[in-house]
Amino acid sequence: MISPSGRVTAILRRANALIVGLTLLLSGPLAYAQTVSTNPAAVPSFKKLDSIEARVQGCVTCHGQQGQGTGNGYFPRIAGKPAGYLYNQLVAFRDGTRSYPPMNYLVAYLPDSYLKEIAAHFAAQRPAFSPRSTVPVDPAVTARGQTLATAGDAAKGVPACIACHGAQLTGMQPGIPGLAGLRPAYVVGQLTRWRVGERRAAEPDCMKRIASRLSDTDITAVAAWLSQQTPPKEASPEPSNLVRMPLACGSQR
Amino acid sequence: MQTKTRIASAVVVLGLLAAGGLYFLHPGFLPKEKVASRAVGNDIISRGEYLARAGDCVACHTAANGPMFAGGRAMPTPFGNLYVPNITPDDDTGIGRWNAAEFYRMMHTGISRDGTLLYPAMPFASYTQVTRADSDAIFAYLMSVPPVKQKNREHELRFPYNNRELLLGWRTLYFKEGEYKADPSQSVEWNRGAYLVKGLGHCAMCHTAVNALGGSSESKAFEGGMIPNQNWYAPSLTSNREAGLGEWKEQDIADLLQVGTSHHGTTYGPMAEVVYNSLQYLTDEDAKAMAVYLKALPQRDSAPLPTSQARLVSPEVIEAGRKVYAGQCAVCHGAEGKGQGASYPPLAGNQSITMESPVNSIRMVLNGGYAPGTLKNPRPYGMPPFSHILNDDDVAAVVTYIRVAWGNNGTPVKPTQVNDLRKILPE
């Protein structure tokens, strides 16, 4: 059902080590909780019992009431990501093709139609972004990150993030997530998982091609630069533009 | 005159009859009969599919994302990993060369086609109750699914458990073969429920404690126990202190099984899996029959329940628990723990909260959980995880609080108990 925990923690540890290299202290997903959360966005609450809002209370302590994310750096913002992307992830978590035990467990027995509804709900949310990361990073690292994100690395065969994830990093319909508002812990974690084959997407898996060409330093750099960008006011995904995509991605088919 | 008239009318009548006959006998004019939607031979297959659902074959015999019934799924046991076999009708790697009699012998006695003894992870101790007719129907259904060529994996059992000879001893101690015999002193409904619970439903696999040898005794039937390797506690079905089904309405029991939620409690974890893969497909009649039987199980622990242990808990812990409850839990479960219909289960007067083992309550607070999405409840409500928000002391305090508040008669929980479960990955 779920990949051996040892392997997951080893990968997370490796990802964590990278982040510590970023001089960030990561409170990882399996880390020990410190205090009762005082973040109101992470506390269950709803207006009407018979509503999708009440039904997705199972998501809010990690992803926030509107999917804006919470204080924990590992849990991603899911608000405003394309519904197709969110649905693909929920199905992958349910079926075990994307491994993250807390999510695998939560959605294990939910039918497709409901996962679609949950995805559409969070895709429609537009909450404000949390304040961006103010962690000082070596300018050389940030510069490398900016190059990768905005121009790519032709020598390595790595296209720019913005080529697919949108000029404003707000994602592209139907299947490419926004990167705006994601924190370095999550970005490093996912790129690392992709590189080691722990995370996969529909074939052709463009992110696999990209992640396998990135070094640890590249991953750290791009995560750092992304986290320092100010998200746009209107953070909706761009319309689908298959013609323009530098690599073929199964999730866009 | 009269004779002429008679002859004439006879001729007319005969003529009409002949015309009618011609009309009906002409191929193009055959009266349209409703064509049966399925050939008769398929009835047994449909019945078999239903029974296979009731037996939840798919849960073990299908690997995650693997082809249906092709096996290969690892089943962790205290003795090492078992790998579930392929039961698709593939001739070489599945059960394609089996016949109905061999299939029945396997269901009834736990002996495979080639004579090897099956490990009791296959619930043949329950399936032995299944009738020959039902076994034949399940076999017919399995023969009708697409064959998948996939070799079975060898089990990875530790010495000495890898020695199948041991099964002879196990069978002597713990296995009694025998088809279900109706109890004439009980209703037809009760008997149907008993047959499903004890036979295909194989509820005893989890709800009866297993000992160190992986055996369970008749005398302990349905008294509850920890599910090996899953770290969930399957509550006793016979004790009013645990599932307490004796005090439930039949409809609530039927709902819990078939819908996955009820006004009395909700299924999560392993039971949610059973509902999702199996029980949601039961007919209303069968769900009700199971409820009738379960409600009538001999009720142990009829002694008065212990009084609340609240007085044994330090006021500081109660206060810490109350604070967490008010901040994180009350919005769904209510200030008084009454819950909200079948959406958010009640915590007050809910035996699954107060029963001796706090494992399930602690796990729910740490990992949250969604009720299964079922035909009758396709958009279930869920509870979020709190493991990253609450530390061991907080979780112990809030679980203690819900176990003793509102007149609940549970016992306090220690932070170390929380910590043990925190280390386990949710499943």
XYZ file of C-alpha atoms in Angstrom, chain B:
427
model
C -81.655 -19.244 -42.996
C -80.255 -19.776 -39.550
C -78.016 -22.561 -40.850
C -76.754 -20.272 -43.603
C -76.055 -17.569 -41.101
C -74.205 -20.013 -38.863
C -72.104 -21.297 -41.740
C -71.402 -17.759 -42.820
C -70.334 -16.617 -39.337
C -68.229 -19.780 -38.942
C -66.535 -18.997 -42.220
C -65.955 -15.419 -41.069
C -64.560 -16.587 -37.735
C -62.344 -19.196 -39.403
C -61.232 -16.593 -41.886
C -60.358 -14.201 -39.115
C -58.509 -16.940 -37.268
C -56.596 -17.888 -40.406
C -55.745 -14.250 -41.054
C -54.682 -13.826 -37.431
C -52.628 -17.004 -37.629
C -50.962 -15.833 -40.815
C -50.332 -12.464 -39.226
C -48.666 -13.973 -36.194
C -46.828 -16.739 -38.010
C -45.353 -14.378 -40.554
C -41.797 -13.894 -39.362
C -41.998 -10.146 -39.564
C -45.061 -10.038 -37.377
C -43.963 -12.155 -34.449
C -45.087 -10.540 -31.259
C -42.085 -8.822 -29.721
C -41.023 -10.634 -26.592
C -38.958 -8.835 -24.021
C -35.477 -10.295 -24.444
C -33.968 -11.154 -21.084
C -31.161 -8.697 -20.395
C -28.862 -11.548 -19.399
C -28.677 -15.142 -20.444
C -29.720 -17.535 -17.686
C -26.169 -18.783 -17.268
C -25.106 -15.314 -16.170
C -27.331 -15.263 -13.118
C -24.852 -17.425 -11.272
C -22.081 -15.026 -12.274
C -23.990 -11.993 -11.004
C -24.724 -13.822 -7.788
C -21.090 -14.803 -7.525
C -19.972 -11.221 -7.998
C -22.250 -10.125 -5.186
C -20.979 -12.893 -2.917
C -17.356 -12.119 -3.782
C -18.067 -8.536 -2.702
C -19.560 -9.809 0.538
C -16.402 -11.868 1.044
C -14.170 -8.893 0.145
C -11.885 -11.071 -2.003
C -10.718 -8.014 -3.912
C -9.167 -6.340 -0.878
C -6.413 -8.922 -0.459
C -6.165 -10.444 -3.927
C -5.565 -7.151 -5.727
C -2.304 -5.236 -5.386
C -2.402 -1.447 -5.245
C -3.077 -0.400 -8.832
C -2.641 -3.982 -9.918
C -5.076 -5.875 -12.120
C -8.145 -7.134 -10.297
C -7.614 -10.442 -8.449
C -4.098 -10.920 -9.866
C -2.632 -11.083 -6.372
C 0.924 -10.075 -5.532
C -0.089 -7.879 -2.647
C 2.179 -8.160 0.378
C 0.366 -9.017 3.536
C 2.483 -8.279 6.580
C 1.940 -10.756 9.410
C 3.739 -11.138 12.735
C 5.558 -14.080 11.116
C 6.807 -12.282 8.008
C 5.280 -11.211 4.722
C 2.779 -13.343 2.874
C 2.162 -12.676 -0.805
C -1.413 -13.106 -1.875
C -1.938 -15.419 -4.855
C -3.398 -14.713 -8.286
C -7.043 -15.864 -8.437
C -7.783 -14.782 -11.997
C -8.663 -17.630 -14.389
C -5.202 -17.685 -15.991
C -4.294 -21.308 -16.763
C -0.658 -21.133 -15.732
C -0.434 -18.547 -12.956
C -4.006 -18.276 -11.680
C -6.873 -20.676 -11.041
C -7.820 -21.244 -14.687
C -7.385 -25.009 -14.455
C -9.346 -25.383 -11.238
C -12.861 -26.766 -11.171
C -15.752 -25.861 -8.891
C -15.195 -28.885 -6.655
C -11.545 -28.010 -6.101
C -12.508 -24.411 -5.375
C -15.077 -25.543 -2.834
C -12.551 -27.853 -1.162
C -10.179 -24.898 -0.816
C -12.903 -22.624 0.637
C -14.186 -25.367 2.886
C -10.989 -26.979 4.123
C -8.148 -24.564 3.379
C -6.428 -27.079 1.115
C -5.235 -25.851 -2.260
C -5.811 -27.634 -5.562
C -2.375 -29.283 -5.389
C -2.878 -30.381 -1.800
C -0.777 -27.719 -0.060
C -2.191 -26.291 3.133
C -3.166 -22.634 2.961
C -1.931 -20.152 5.535
C -4.850 -18.931 7.629
C -4.383 -15.368 6.372
C -6.861 -16.760 3.868
C -9.970 -16.757 6.067
C -10.932 -20.370 5.349
C -11.812 -20.775 9.037
C -14.733 -18.458 8.185
C -15.251 -19.464 4.556
C -15.732 -23.070 5.635
C -19.254 -21.959 6.572
C -20.023 -20.949 2.980
C -22.494 -23.212 1.170
C -21.491 -25.242 -1.856
C -23.940 -23.269 -3.995
C -22.433 -19.932 -2.948
C -18.907 -21.253 -3.435
C -19.851 -22.407 -6.946
C -21.274 -18.971 -7.735
C -18.113 -17.220 -6.563
C -16.075 -19.668 -8.647
C -18.236 -18.975 -11.722
C -17.698 -15.248 -11.213
C -13.940 -15.611 -10.829
C -13.852 -17.688 -14.020
C -15.601 -14.809 -15.806
C -13.066 -12.077 -14.999
C -10.151 -11.342 -17.358
C -7.292 -13.794 -16.819
C -4.014 -12.118 -15.882
C -0.667 -13.844 -16.359
C 1.201 -12.993 -13.192
C 3.290 -15.498 -11.284
C 2.709 -15.786 -7.552
C 5.465 -14.500 -5.310
C 7.047 -16.780 -2.717
C 6.102 -15.941 0.868
C 8.784 -14.430 3.067
C 8.063 -16.063 6.391
C 10.708 -16.337 9.063
C 11.900 -19.687 10.382
C 10.129 -21.714 11.737
C 6.927 -20.293 10.302
C 8.095 -20.901 6.748
C 7.607 -24.606 7.383
C 4.140 -25.490 6.136
C 4.123 -28.661 8.264
C 3.395 -26.358 11.178
C 0.008 -25.713 9.669
C -1.006 -29.273 10.546
C -0.619 -28.354 14.201
C -2.322 -24.999 13.732
C -5.262 -26.631 12.014
C -5.591 -29.193 14.795
C -5.701 -26.427 17.378
C -7.719 -23.743 15.653
C -9.565 -24.981 12.605
C -12.938 -26.639 12.568
C -14.485 -27.228 9.183
C -18.222 -27.101 8.758
C -20.881 -25.525 6.631
C -23.267 -23.051 8.273
C -26.224 -24.802 9.874
C -29.299 -22.653 10.365
C -30.513 -22.324 13.930
C -34.217 -23.196 13.745
C -34.955 -21.329 16.964
C -33.941 -18.052 15.288
C -35.544 -15.988 12.534
C -34.638 -16.348 8.869
C -33.158 -12.849 9.053
C -30.969 -13.688 12.048
C -29.719 -16.810 10.289
C -28.899 -14.871 7.132
C -26.995 -12.334 9.235
C -25.128 -15.059 11.097
C -24.178 -16.707 7.814
C -22.786 -13.452 6.431
C -20.972 -12.402 9.611
C -19.440 -15.783 10.396
C -18.956 -16.928 6.819
C -18.203 -14.638 3.897
C -17.900 -11.500 6.021
C -15.124 -13.171 8.055
C -15.554 -10.511 10.732
C -13.790 -12.745 13.255
C -10.491 -12.150 11.411
C -10.238 -8.768 13.133
C -12.902 -8.709 15.827
C -11.615 -11.827 17.567
C -8.238 -11.558 19.260
C -5.489 -13.742 17.818
C -2.854 -15.268 20.015
C 0.866 -15.544 19.410
C 0.312 -18.498 17.084
C -2.138 -16.618 14.941
C -5.026 -18.621 16.283
C -8.210 -17.607 17.973
C -10.591 -19.571 20.104
C -14.301 -20.032 19.713
C -14.872 -18.876 23.272
C -13.359 -15.483 22.465
C -15.404 -14.962 19.308
C -16.008 -11.292 18.476
C -14.530 -10.102 21.762
C -12.279 -7.638 19.961
C -8.526 -7.368 19.650
C -5.604 -5.475 18.152
C -5.325 -6.066 14.424
C -1.856 -7.520 13.912
C 0.534 -5.206 12.025
C -2.031 -2.447 11.584
C -2.077 -1.027 15.102
C -5.791 -0.422 15.094
C -8.031 -1.971 17.692
C -11.041 -3.903 16.409
C -13.632 -3.439 19.129
C -15.526 -6.272 20.718
C -18.888 -6.852 19.093
C -20.183 -8.668 22.137
C -19.411 -6.158 24.844
C -21.566 -3.199 25.731
C -18.392 -1.477 26.844
C -16.922 -1.518 23.364
C -18.928 -1.480 20.161
C -21.912 -1.852 22.461
C -24.100 -3.011 19.594
C -26.660 -4.373 22.022
C -27.680 -0.784 22.677
C -27.728 0.350 19.057
C -30.781 0.609 16.846
C -30.723 -1.997 14.075
C -30.835 0.750 11.456
C -27.728 2.402 12.910
C -25.800 -0.875 12.774
C -26.932 -1.462 9.198
C -25.932 2.110 8.298
C -22.511 1.752 9.869
C -21.890 -1.343 7.750
C -23.418 -0.241 4.471
C -23.135 3.581 4.535
C -19.957 3.813 6.625
C -21.486 6.389 8.956
C -24.337 6.372 11.445
C -25.773 8.555 14.168
C -23.918 6.385 16.639
C -20.434 6.293 15.181
C -18.387 6.242 11.985
C -15.955 3.813 10.369
C -12.316 4.754 9.790
C -9.121 2.878 9.015
C -9.419 -0.869 8.425
C -13.203 -0.874 8.902
C -13.556 1.947 6.366
C -11.667 -0.287 3.944
C -14.099 -3.145 4.539
C -17.062 -0.840 3.988
C -15.492 0.682 0.869
C -14.561 -2.589 -0.822
C -17.288 -4.856 0.456
C -20.139 -3.886 2.744
C -21.384 -0.847 0.790
C -22.483 -3.247 -1.964
C -24.750 -5.309 0.302
C -28.482 -5.171 -0.320
C -30.473 -3.345 2.338
C -31.897 -6.739 3.366
C -28.452 -8.256 3.922
C -27.160 -5.211 5.810
C -30.225 -5.391 8.023
C -29.778 -9.155 8.531
C -26.213 -8.615 9.679
C -27.443 -5.886 12.019
C -30.089 -8.202 13.486
C -27.493 -10.899 14.148
C -24.860 -8.510 15.538
C -27.333 -6.801 17.839
C -28.330 -10.173 19.247
C -24.786 -11.482 19.845
C -24.499 -12.726 23.398
C -23.835 -9.636 25.433
C -20.936 -10.006 27.778
C -20.013 -7.407 30.389
C -23.606 -6.962 31.401
C -22.234 -5.771 34.721
C -22.806 -2.058 35.284
C -20.293 0.112 33.515
C -17.510 1.678 35.546
C -18.191 5.239 36.560
C -16.219 8.059 34.998
C -12.588 8.185 36.035
C -12.637 11.969 35.890
C -11.930 12.194 39.596
C -8.631 10.308 39.065
C -7.372 12.813 36.509
C -5.524 15.855 37.711
C -7.449 19.099 37.236
C -4.534 20.512 35.198
C -4.800 17.693 32.646
C -8.573 18.066 32.424
C -8.167 21.804 31.913
C -5.455 21.341 29.256
C -7.674 18.815 27.492
C -10.712 21.045 27.703
C -8.736 23.932 26.191
C -7.578 21.855 23.230
C -11.082 20.477 22.798
C -12.682 23.914 22.805
C -10.128 25.257 20.335
C -9.851 22.386 17.853
C -12.688 19.885 18.305
C -15.868 21.568 19.539
C -16.717 23.193 16.213
C -17.472 19.777 14.694
C -18.149 17.496 17.654
C -20.060 20.084 19.684
C -19.276 21.664 23.036
C -21.039 18.762 24.732
C -19.564 16.074 22.467
C -22.921 15.328 20.856
C -21.570 15.393 17.288
C -23.670 16.477 14.311
C -25.908 13.771 12.917
C -24.029 11.282 10.787
C -21.598 13.996 9.599
C -19.474 14.312 12.717
C -19.726 11.380 15.129
C -20.717 11.913 18.754
C -18.018 11.546 21.392
C -20.327 11.595 24.411
C -21.700 8.148 25.158
C -19.736 6.633 22.279
C -18.257 3.322 23.403
C -15.517 3.435 20.798
C -14.181 6.504 22.642
C -14.458 5.071 26.139
C -13.503 1.427 25.579
C -10.460 0.132 27.370
C -8.091 0.502 24.419
C -7.536 4.186 23.569
C -5.577 3.297 20.416
C -8.224 4.285 17.886
C -9.034 7.618 19.562
C -5.362 8.542 19.786
C -4.807 7.608 16.144
C -7.766 9.678 15.029
C -6.437 12.749 16.837
C -2.950 12.248 15.384
C -3.837 11.297 11.806
C -7.450 12.360 11.345
C -9.462 10.301 8.898
C -12.200 10.243 6.311
C -15.221 7.980 6.420
C -15.346 5.845 3.271
C -17.078 7.256 0.196
C -19.947 4.866 -0.472
C -22.972 4.531 -2.740
C -25.151 6.004 0.000
C -22.565 8.499 1.261
C -20.428 9.523 -1.715
C -19.215 12.788 -0.139
C -18.127 11.856 3.373
C -16.944 14.317 6.010
C -13.434 14.050 7.402
C -11.312 14.942 10.359
C -7.928 16.654 9.901
C -4.662 15.382 11.391
C -3.379 17.114 14.518
C -0.040 15.341 14.885
C 1.848 18.401 13.652
C -0.131 20.792 15.812
C -0.431 18.999 19.138
C 2.426 17.501 21.139
C 2.161 14.255 23.116
C 0.962 16.022 26.265
C -1.754 17.884 24.343
C -2.994 14.757 22.582
C -2.976 12.740 25.809
C -4.877 15.562 27.550
C -7.546 15.931 24.891
C -8.054 12.164 24.511
C -8.250 11.872 28.287
C -10.775 14.707 28.279
C -13.112 13.117 25.729
C -12.835 9.780 27.559
C -13.990 11.225 30.874
C -16.075 14.314 29.997
C -19.889 14.378 29.704
C -20.261 11.347 31.945
C -18.066 9.195 29.693
C -16.622 6.320 31.673
C -13.191 5.924 30.062
C -9.781 6.019 31.683
C -6.975 8.577 31.314
C -4.320 8.282 28.591
C -0.576 8.823 29.045
C 1.677 10.866 26.737
C 3.868 7.779 26.221
C 0.903 5.943 24.690
C 0.564 8.829 22.247
C 4.238 8.783 21.452
C 4.188 5.066 20.605
C 1.468 5.663 18.036
C 3.058 8.842 16.716
C 6.000 6.799 15.459
C 3.756 4.663 13.304
C 2.945 5.748 9.780
C -0.761 6.309 9.247
C -2.562 3.575 7.326
